[in-house]
Amino acid sequence: MLDGEFVLLGEDGAPFLDPYKSKAYLVQGKIWVNNHAHILLARNNKYVKYALNYVDYQRYVTGTTRLKLNQSALKRIIIPFPDENEQKRIVAKIEELFSEIDNAESAITTASGYYKSYEQSIIDSLFAKYEAEAEMVEFGDIAEIKGGITKGRKLRGMPIGETPYLRVANVQDGYLYLDEIKTINVTAEELRKYSLMNGDILFTEGGDKDKLGRGTIWHGEIELCIHQNHIFRARVDSGQFVPEYISYATKTTRARDYFLSKAKQTTNLASLNMTSLKNLQLPSIPLAQQKEIVESIVTKLSEIKSARKELIVAHHRSKALRQSILAKAFKGELV
């Protein structure tokens, strides 16, 4: 048991390679810390916290599916270290600017909540009748559902070159975020196996509890693109099922409650396995009715579609702005 102010830095499982997510946190008071975090104490803990959230961890972490920062690597990390007065000035300026961003993000979150509630009420109202009366079928019986490519795997065959792939960060709730696309070396067989096709329905394996099972539809936005193993893709027969209908059906309150009931959960995160996704019960209705539901949802949501796009852009800009502020701070350009 510790008592005081400390900086906690993830040892494993932290989002080390996501520049927009924090890896270091400031804690105060009596705390107990398990062996999955480093405990740091400095003269200016706030300065160290911000510096560690700016560090590029690419050269320091090891592992593939679960990245690890061991103590030896931690000790090799180099951060700018000006005199104490300069550290205080930098921290004060960062916190002044971050406070302004916090206020803006609070407004964005509130507005986004209104949109999500409106969208959820529309989807639930249109699906309620069919969930109660229609024949229910298992998702896995009407769709081919597969996981994606694993980073760090051993290649079996001759690689044909770097290929774009979707990560969890690219697949958001109802849209794709494609500003940053990474590539991976693949074989011809892997390209054939994991290539996305127009109309594929995408789902994330895990994430925040309220976004469990989030996803959207692939419309061929990038030529010859594949997906990572933390993303499931479902492919339906377009002659029997409208991809948009299936995607909306997986967003009902009933479906989300099912996902949560089957998920493996930690404090703030949850993950869903492929078996549970395949077992999800969906209402099977005629193709014409599927199209009517999709058209109705699209029409109702079009009224606030442009506003939602602006919220999405603002949200991503705020995350980028935080990193930009840290970059200037530790390059000596902020104060």
PDB file of C-alpha atoms in Angstrom, residues 17-240:
ATOM      1  CA  LEU A  17       1.248   2.679 -30.078  1.00  0.00           C
ATOM      2  CA  ASP A  18      -1.872   4.855 -30.092  1.00  0.00           C
ATOM      3  CA  PRO A  19      -0.642   8.470 -29.932  1.00  0.00           C
ATOM      4  CA  TYR A  20      -4.077   9.730 -28.901  1.00  0.00           C
ATOM      5  CA  LYS A  21      -4.451   7.589 -25.768  1.00  0.00           C
ATOM      6  CA  SER A  22      -2.793   8.109 -22.389  1.00  0.00           C
ATOM      7  CA  LYS A  23      -0.266   5.617 -21.075  1.00  0.00           C
ATOM      8  CA  ALA A  24       0.692   7.482 -17.898  1.00  0.00           C
ATOM      9  CA  TYR A  25      -1.631   8.731 -15.145  1.00  0.00           C
ATOM     10  CA  LEU A  26      -1.282  10.783 -11.985  1.00  0.00           C
ATOM     11  CA  VAL A  27      -2.689   9.221  -8.797  1.00  0.00           C
ATOM     12  CA  GLN A  28      -2.974  10.614  -5.284  1.00  0.00           C
ATOM     13  CA  GLY A  29      -3.732   9.200  -1.855  1.00  0.00           C
ATOM     14  CA  LYS A  30      -3.593   5.619  -0.638  1.00  0.00           C
ATOM     15  CA  ILE A  31      -3.193   3.229  -3.540  1.00  0.00           C
ATOM     16  CA  TRP A  32      -2.460  -0.408  -4.238  1.00  0.00           C
ATOM     17  CA  VAL A  33      -0.895  -1.207  -7.603  1.00  0.00           C
ATOM     18  CA  ASN A  34      -0.568  -4.655  -9.166  1.00  0.00           C
ATOM     19  CA  ASN A  35       2.404  -5.866 -11.192  1.00  0.00           C
ATOM     20  CA  HIS A  36       1.007  -4.602 -14.504  1.00  0.00           C
ATOM     21  CA  ALA A  37       2.065  -0.993 -13.935  1.00  0.00           C
ATOM     22  CA  HIS A  38       5.253   0.937 -13.211  1.00  0.00           C
ATOM     23  CA  ILE A  39       5.166   3.290 -10.205  1.00  0.00           C
ATOM     24  CA  LEU A  40       7.162   6.493 -10.660  1.00  0.00           C
ATOM     25  CA  LEU A  41       7.960   9.333  -8.293  1.00  0.00           C
ATOM     26  CA  ALA A  42       9.522  12.580  -9.516  1.00  0.00           C
ATOM     27  CA  ARG A  43      10.005  16.124  -8.260  1.00  0.00           C
ATOM     28  CA  ASN A  44       7.368  17.238 -10.758  1.00  0.00           C
ATOM     29  CA  ASN A  45       5.066  14.297 -11.338  1.00  0.00           C
ATOM     30  CA  LYS A  46       2.777  16.222 -13.667  1.00  0.00           C
ATOM     31  CA  TYR A  47       5.648  17.094 -15.981  1.00  0.00           C
ATOM     32  CA  VAL A  48       6.766  13.449 -16.122  1.00  0.00           C
ATOM     33  CA  LYS A  49       3.200  12.280 -16.784  1.00  0.00           C
ATOM     34  CA  TYR A  50       2.795  14.614 -19.755  1.00  0.00           C
ATOM     35  CA  ALA A  51       6.252  13.749 -21.080  1.00  0.00           C
ATOM     36  CA  LEU A  52       5.507  10.018 -20.936  1.00  0.00           C
ATOM     37  CA  ASN A  53       2.245  10.559 -22.805  1.00  0.00           C
ATOM     38  CA  TYR A  54       4.226  12.187 -25.615  1.00  0.00           C
ATOM     39  CA  VAL A  55       6.932   9.500 -25.912  1.00  0.00           C
ATOM     40  CA  ASP A  56       7.003   7.310 -29.041  1.00  0.00           C
ATOM     41  CA  TYR A  57       7.057   3.818 -27.512  1.00  0.00           C
ATOM     42  CA  GLN A  58       7.698   1.990 -30.789  1.00  0.00           C
ATOM     43  CA  ARG A  59      11.369   1.382 -29.962  1.00  0.00           C
ATOM     44  CA  TYR A  60      10.766   0.458 -26.333  1.00  0.00           C
ATOM     45  CA  VAL A  61       7.923  -2.074 -26.280  1.00  0.00           C
ATOM     46  CA  THR A  62       8.000  -5.753 -27.162  1.00  0.00           C
ATOM     47  CA  GLY A  63       5.329  -8.283 -28.062  1.00  0.00           C
ATOM     48  CA  THR A  64       2.665  -8.503 -30.742  1.00  0.00           C
ATOM     49  CA  THR A  65      -0.911  -8.930 -29.525  1.00  0.00           C
ATOM     50  CA  ARG A  66      -0.129  -7.621 -26.008  1.00  0.00           C
ATOM     51  CA  LEU A  67       2.632  -5.029 -25.908  1.00  0.00           C
ATOM     52  CA  LYS A  68       4.956  -4.928 -22.898  1.00  0.00           C
ATOM     53  CA  LEU A  69       7.228  -2.219 -21.517  1.00  0.00           C
ATOM     54  CA  ASN A  70       9.670  -3.841 -19.119  1.00  0.00           C
ATOM     55  CA  GLN A  71      11.681  -1.960 -16.510  1.00  0.00           C
ATOM     56  CA  SER A  72      14.883  -2.124 -18.525  1.00  0.00           C
ATOM     57  CA  ALA A  73      13.199  -0.463 -21.508  1.00  0.00           C
ATOM     58  CA  LEU A  74      11.527   2.094 -19.239  1.00  0.00           C
ATOM     59  CA  LYS A  75      14.918   3.201 -17.928  1.00  0.00           C
ATOM     60  CA  ARG A  76      16.129   3.803 -21.499  1.00  0.00           C
ATOM     61  CA  ILE A  77      13.349   6.274 -22.306  1.00  0.00           C
ATOM     62  CA  ILE A  78      14.712   9.769 -22.892  1.00  0.00           C
ATOM     63  CA  ILE A  79      12.569  12.820 -22.133  1.00  0.00           C
ATOM     64  CA  PRO A  80      13.467  16.535 -22.195  1.00  0.00           C
ATOM     65  CA  PHE A  81      14.371  17.670 -18.694  1.00  0.00           C
ATOM     66  CA  PRO A  82      14.637  21.466 -18.248  1.00  0.00           C
ATOM     67  CA  ASP A  83      15.058  23.195 -14.884  1.00  0.00           C
ATOM     68  CA  GLU A  84      12.237  23.049 -12.338  1.00  0.00           C
ATOM     69  CA  ASN A  85      10.860  26.514 -13.083  1.00  0.00           C
ATOM     70  CA  GLU A  86      10.640  25.711 -16.792  1.00  0.00           C
ATOM     71  CA  GLN A  87       8.906  22.418 -15.987  1.00  0.00           C
ATOM     72  CA  LYS A  88       6.305  24.324 -13.958  1.00  0.00           C
ATOM     73  CA  ARG A  89       5.717  26.806 -16.790  1.00  0.00           C
ATOM     74  CA  ILE A  90       5.283  23.983 -19.305  1.00  0.00           C
ATOM     75  CA  VAL A  91       2.829  22.107 -17.063  1.00  0.00           C
ATOM     76  CA  ALA A  92       0.817  25.274 -16.409  1.00  0.00           C
ATOM     77  CA  LYS A  93       0.500  26.032 -20.123  1.00  0.00           C
ATOM     78  CA  ILE A  94      -0.420  22.433 -21.000  1.00  0.00           C
ATOM     79  CA  GLU A  95      -3.131  22.378 -18.342  1.00  0.00           C
ATOM     80  CA  GLU A  96      -4.493  25.754 -19.436  1.00  0.00           C
ATOM     81  CA  LEU A  97      -4.865  24.534 -23.031  1.00  0.00           C
ATOM     82  CA  PHE A  98      -6.105  21.065 -22.031  1.00  0.00           C
ATOM     83  CA  SER A  99      -8.790  22.693 -19.875  1.00  0.00           C
ATOM     84  CA  GLU A 100     -10.140  24.508 -22.936  1.00  0.00           C
ATOM     85  CA  ILE A 101     -10.172  21.222 -24.864  1.00  0.00           C
ATOM     86  CA  ASP A 102     -11.949  19.495 -21.947  1.00  0.00           C
ATOM     87  CA  ASN A 103     -14.743  22.070 -22.112  1.00  0.00           C
ATOM     88  CA  ALA A 104     -15.108  21.596 -25.860  1.00  0.00           C
ATOM     89  CA  GLU A 105     -15.087  17.798 -25.548  1.00  0.00           C
ATOM     90  CA  SER A 106     -17.753  17.950 -22.843  1.00  0.00           C
ATOM     91  CA  ALA A 107     -20.036  19.807 -25.250  1.00  0.00           C
ATOM     92  CA  ILE A 108     -19.232  17.315 -28.025  1.00  0.00           C
ATOM     93  CA  THR A 109     -19.995  14.372 -25.726  1.00  0.00           C
ATOM     94  CA  THR A 110     -23.333  15.861 -24.700  1.00  0.00           C
ATOM     95  CA  ALA A 111     -24.348  16.492 -28.304  1.00  0.00           C
ATOM     96  CA  SER A 112     -23.171  13.018 -29.348  1.00  0.00           C
ATOM     97  CA  GLY A 113     -25.253  11.506 -26.563  1.00  0.00           C
ATOM     98  CA  TYR A 114     -28.374  13.206 -27.906  1.00  0.00           C
ATOM     99  CA  TYR A 115     -27.639  11.831 -31.367  1.00  0.00           C
ATOM    100  CA  LYS A 116     -27.046   8.280 -30.110  1.00  0.00           C
ATOM    101  CA  SER A 117     -30.249   8.331 -28.065  1.00  0.00           C
ATOM    102  CA  TYR A 118     -32.203   9.538 -31.093  1.00  0.00           C
ATOM    103  CA  GLU A 119     -30.616   6.923 -33.353  1.00  0.00           C
ATOM    104  CA  GLN A 120     -31.232   4.150 -30.806  1.00  0.00           C
ATOM    105  CA  SER A 121     -34.893   5.069 -30.393  1.00  0.00           C
ATOM    106  CA  ILE A 122     -35.423   4.998 -34.169  1.00  0.00           C
ATOM    107  CA  ILE A 123     -33.729   1.607 -34.605  1.00  0.00           C
ATOM    108  CA  ASP A 124     -35.533   0.051 -31.635  1.00  0.00           C
ATOM    109  CA  SER A 125     -38.947   1.321 -32.719  1.00  0.00           C
ATOM    110  CA  LEU A 126     -38.563  -0.072 -36.249  1.00  0.00           C
ATOM    111  CA  PHE A 127     -37.248  -3.471 -35.135  1.00  0.00           C
ATOM    112  CA  ALA A 128     -39.521  -4.030 -32.116  1.00  0.00           C
ATOM    113  CA  LYS A 129     -42.321  -5.663 -34.115  1.00  0.00           C
ATOM    114  CA  TYR A 130     -39.999  -8.014 -36.010  1.00  0.00           C
ATOM    115  CA  GLU A 131     -38.003  -9.013 -32.918  1.00  0.00           C
ATOM    116  CA  ALA A 132     -41.305 -10.011 -31.301  1.00  0.00           C
ATOM    117  CA  GLU A 133     -43.061 -11.679 -34.246  1.00  0.00           C
ATOM    118  CA  ALA A 134     -40.618 -12.668 -37.012  1.00  0.00           C
ATOM    119  CA  GLU A 135     -38.695 -15.923 -37.305  1.00  0.00           C
ATOM    120  CA  MET A 136     -35.353 -15.548 -35.556  1.00  0.00           C
ATOM    121  CA  VAL A 137     -32.191 -16.978 -37.110  1.00  0.00           C
ATOM    122  CA  GLU A 138     -28.641 -17.236 -35.842  1.00  0.00           C
ATOM    123  CA  PHE A 139     -26.255 -14.736 -37.411  1.00  0.00           C
ATOM    124  CA  GLY A 140     -23.773 -17.501 -38.179  1.00  0.00           C
ATOM    125  CA  ASP A 141     -26.399 -19.375 -40.219  1.00  0.00           C
ATOM    126  CA  ILE A 142     -26.981 -16.488 -42.635  1.00  0.00           C
ATOM    127  CA  ALA A 143     -23.481 -15.020 -42.827  1.00  0.00           C
ATOM    128  CA  GLU A 144     -19.892 -16.103 -43.279  1.00  0.00           C
ATOM    129  CA  ILE A 145     -18.170 -14.624 -40.225  1.00  0.00           C
ATOM    130  CA  LYS A 146     -14.382 -14.570 -39.997  1.00  0.00           C
ATOM    131  CA  GLY A 147     -11.577 -12.952 -38.055  1.00  0.00           C
ATOM    132  CA  GLY A 148      -8.667 -11.159 -39.678  1.00  0.00           C
ATOM    133  CA  ILE A 149      -4.914 -11.274 -40.014  1.00  0.00           C
ATOM    134  CA  THR A 150      -2.633 -11.462 -36.977  1.00  0.00           C
ATOM    135  CA  LYS A 151       0.314  -9.098 -36.664  1.00  0.00           C
ATOM    136  CA  GLY A 152       3.632 -10.740 -35.832  1.00  0.00           C
ATOM    137  CA  ARG A 153       2.619 -14.108 -37.247  1.00  0.00           C
ATOM    138  CA  LYS A 154       5.130 -16.327 -39.036  1.00  0.00           C
ATOM    139  CA  LEU A 155       4.683 -15.968 -42.792  1.00  0.00           C
ATOM    140  CA  ARG A 156       3.905 -19.207 -44.598  1.00  0.00           C
ATOM    141  CA  GLY A 157       4.856 -18.483 -48.175  1.00  0.00           C
ATOM    142  CA  MET A 158       6.406 -15.708 -50.240  1.00  0.00           C
ATOM    143  CA  PRO A 159       5.224 -12.208 -49.262  1.00  0.00           C
ATOM    144  CA  ILE A 160       3.811 -10.145 -52.126  1.00  0.00           C
ATOM    145  CA  GLY A 161       4.180  -6.746 -50.479  1.00  0.00           C
ATOM    146  CA  GLU A 162       2.636  -4.269 -48.078  1.00  0.00           C
ATOM    147  CA  THR A 163      -1.173  -4.223 -48.027  1.00  0.00           C
ATOM    148  CA  PRO A 164      -3.513  -1.756 -46.262  1.00  0.00           C
ATOM    149  CA  TYR A 165      -5.378  -3.237 -43.294  1.00  0.00           C
ATOM    150  CA  LEU A 166      -8.098  -2.042 -40.936  1.00  0.00           C
ATOM    151  CA  ARG A 167      -7.374  -1.764 -37.218  1.00  0.00           C
ATOM    152  CA  VAL A 168      -9.867  -1.353 -34.378  1.00  0.00           C
ATOM    153  CA  ALA A 169      -9.254   2.412 -34.485  1.00  0.00           C
ATOM    154  CA  ASN A 170     -10.496   2.495 -38.082  1.00  0.00           C
ATOM    155  CA  VAL A 171     -13.839   0.809 -37.344  1.00  0.00           C
ATOM    156  CA  GLN A 172     -16.084   3.132 -35.374  1.00  0.00           C
ATOM    157  CA  ASP A 173     -19.745   2.931 -34.398  1.00  0.00           C
ATOM    158  CA  GLY A 174     -21.539   3.514 -37.694  1.00  0.00           C
ATOM    159  CA  TYR A 175     -18.633   4.866 -39.720  1.00  0.00           C
ATOM    160  CA  LEU A 176     -15.047   4.260 -40.807  1.00  0.00           C
ATOM    161  CA  TYR A 177     -12.180   6.490 -39.682  1.00  0.00           C
ATOM    162  CA  LEU A 178      -9.621   6.217 -42.471  1.00  0.00           C
ATOM    163  CA  ASP A 179      -7.317   9.187 -41.851  1.00  0.00           C
ATOM    164  CA  GLU A 180      -4.546   6.825 -40.710  1.00  0.00           C
ATOM    165  CA  ILE A 181      -4.241   3.489 -42.505  1.00  0.00           C
ATOM    166  CA  LYS A 182      -1.363   1.120 -41.779  1.00  0.00           C
ATOM    167  CA  THR A 183       0.024  -1.642 -43.976  1.00  0.00           C
ATOM    168  CA  ILE A 184       1.237  -5.193 -43.398  1.00  0.00           C
ATOM    169  CA  ASN A 185       3.279  -7.638 -45.448  1.00  0.00           C
ATOM    170  CA  VAL A 186       1.092 -10.505 -46.697  1.00  0.00           C
ATOM    171  CA  THR A 187       1.232 -13.584 -48.878  1.00  0.00           C
ATOM    172  CA  ALA A 188      -1.035 -14.138 -51.881  1.00  0.00           C
ATOM    173  CA  GLU A 189      -3.074 -16.670 -49.888  1.00  0.00           C
ATOM    174  CA  GLU A 190      -3.542 -14.216 -46.999  1.00  0.00           C
ATOM    175  CA  LEU A 191      -4.640 -11.491 -49.395  1.00  0.00           C
ATOM    176  CA  ARG A 192      -7.225 -13.839 -50.876  1.00  0.00           C
ATOM    177  CA  LYS A 193      -8.403 -14.977 -47.452  1.00  0.00           C
ATOM    178  CA  TYR A 194      -8.684 -11.613 -45.716  1.00  0.00           C
ATOM    179  CA  SER A 195      -9.570  -9.169 -48.520  1.00  0.00           C
ATOM    180  CA  LEU A 196     -12.667  -7.125 -47.792  1.00  0.00           C
ATOM    181  CA  MET A 197     -15.535  -7.015 -50.264  1.00  0.00           C
ATOM    182  CA  ASN A 198     -18.179  -4.383 -50.869  1.00  0.00           C
ATOM    183  CA  GLY A 199     -21.037  -4.973 -48.417  1.00  0.00           C
ATOM    184  CA  ASP A 200     -18.979  -6.728 -45.729  1.00  0.00           C
ATOM    185  CA  ILE A 201     -20.277  -5.930 -42.238  1.00  0.00           C
ATOM    186  CA  LEU A 202     -17.482  -5.113 -39.779  1.00  0.00           C
ATOM    187  CA  PHE A 203     -17.476  -5.584 -35.990  1.00  0.00           C
ATOM    188  CA  THR A 204     -14.830  -4.845 -33.382  1.00  0.00           C
ATOM    189  CA  GLU A 205     -13.879  -7.632 -31.005  1.00  0.00           C
ATOM    190  CA  GLY A 206     -13.592  -5.383 -27.974  1.00  0.00           C
ATOM    191  CA  GLY A 207     -13.500  -1.876 -26.571  1.00  0.00           C
ATOM    192  CA  ASP A 208     -15.521   0.329 -24.258  1.00  0.00           C
ATOM    193  CA  LYS A 209     -18.562  -1.456 -22.833  1.00  0.00           C
ATOM    194  CA  ASP A 210     -21.024   0.983 -24.374  1.00  0.00           C
ATOM    195  CA  LYS A 211     -19.480   0.395 -27.802  1.00  0.00           C
ATOM    196  CA  LEU A 212     -19.264  -3.398 -27.648  1.00  0.00           C
ATOM    197  CA  GLY A 213     -20.042  -4.944 -31.023  1.00  0.00           C
ATOM    198  CA  ARG A 214     -19.697  -1.576 -32.707  1.00  0.00           C
ATOM    199  CA  GLY A 215     -19.240  -1.617 -36.425  1.00  0.00           C
ATOM    200  CA  THR A 216     -20.209  -0.451 -39.855  1.00  0.00           C
ATOM    201  CA  ILE A 217     -20.259  -1.543 -43.502  1.00  0.00           C
ATOM    202  CA  TRP A 218     -17.364  -1.689 -45.932  1.00  0.00           C
ATOM    203  CA  HIS A 219     -18.069  -0.036 -49.279  1.00  0.00           C
ATOM    204  CA  GLY A 220     -14.706  -0.577 -50.962  1.00  0.00           C
ATOM    205  CA  GLU A 221     -13.234   2.686 -49.699  1.00  0.00           C
ATOM    206  CA  ILE A 222      -9.690   1.343 -50.225  1.00  0.00           C
ATOM    207  CA  GLU A 223      -8.644  -1.004 -53.005  1.00  0.00           C
ATOM    208  CA  LEU A 224      -7.304  -4.377 -51.832  1.00  0.00           C
ATOM    209  CA  CYS A 225      -7.741  -3.834 -48.112  1.00  0.00           C
ATOM    210  CA  ILE A 226      -7.734  -6.534 -45.420  1.00  0.00           C
ATOM    211  CA  HIS A 227      -8.587  -6.485 -41.699  1.00  0.00           C
ATOM    212  CA  GLN A 228      -6.820  -7.254 -38.420  1.00  0.00           C
ATOM    213  CA  ASN A 229      -7.742 -10.198 -36.189  1.00  0.00           C
ATOM    214  CA  HIS A 230      -9.442  -7.888 -33.676  1.00  0.00           C
ATOM    215  CA  ILE A 231     -12.084  -7.126 -36.302  1.00  0.00           C
ATOM    216  CA  PHE A 232     -14.719  -9.622 -37.411  1.00  0.00           C
ATOM    217  CA  ARG A 233     -16.229  -9.381 -40.860  1.00  0.00           C
ATOM    218  CA  ALA A 234     -19.602 -10.837 -41.791  1.00  0.00           C
ATOM    219  CA  ARG A 235     -20.541 -11.521 -45.412  1.00  0.00           C
ATOM    220  CA  VAL A 236     -24.190 -12.173 -46.288  1.00  0.00           C
ATOM    221  CA  ASP A 237     -25.896 -13.275 -49.498  1.00  0.00           C
ATOM    222  CA  SER A 238     -27.120  -9.938 -50.899  1.00  0.00           C
ATOM    223  CA  GLY A 239     -29.918 -11.790 -52.678  1.00  0.00           C
ATOM    224  CA  GLN A 240     -31.422 -12.691 -49.302  1.00  0.00           C
TER     225      GLN A 240
END
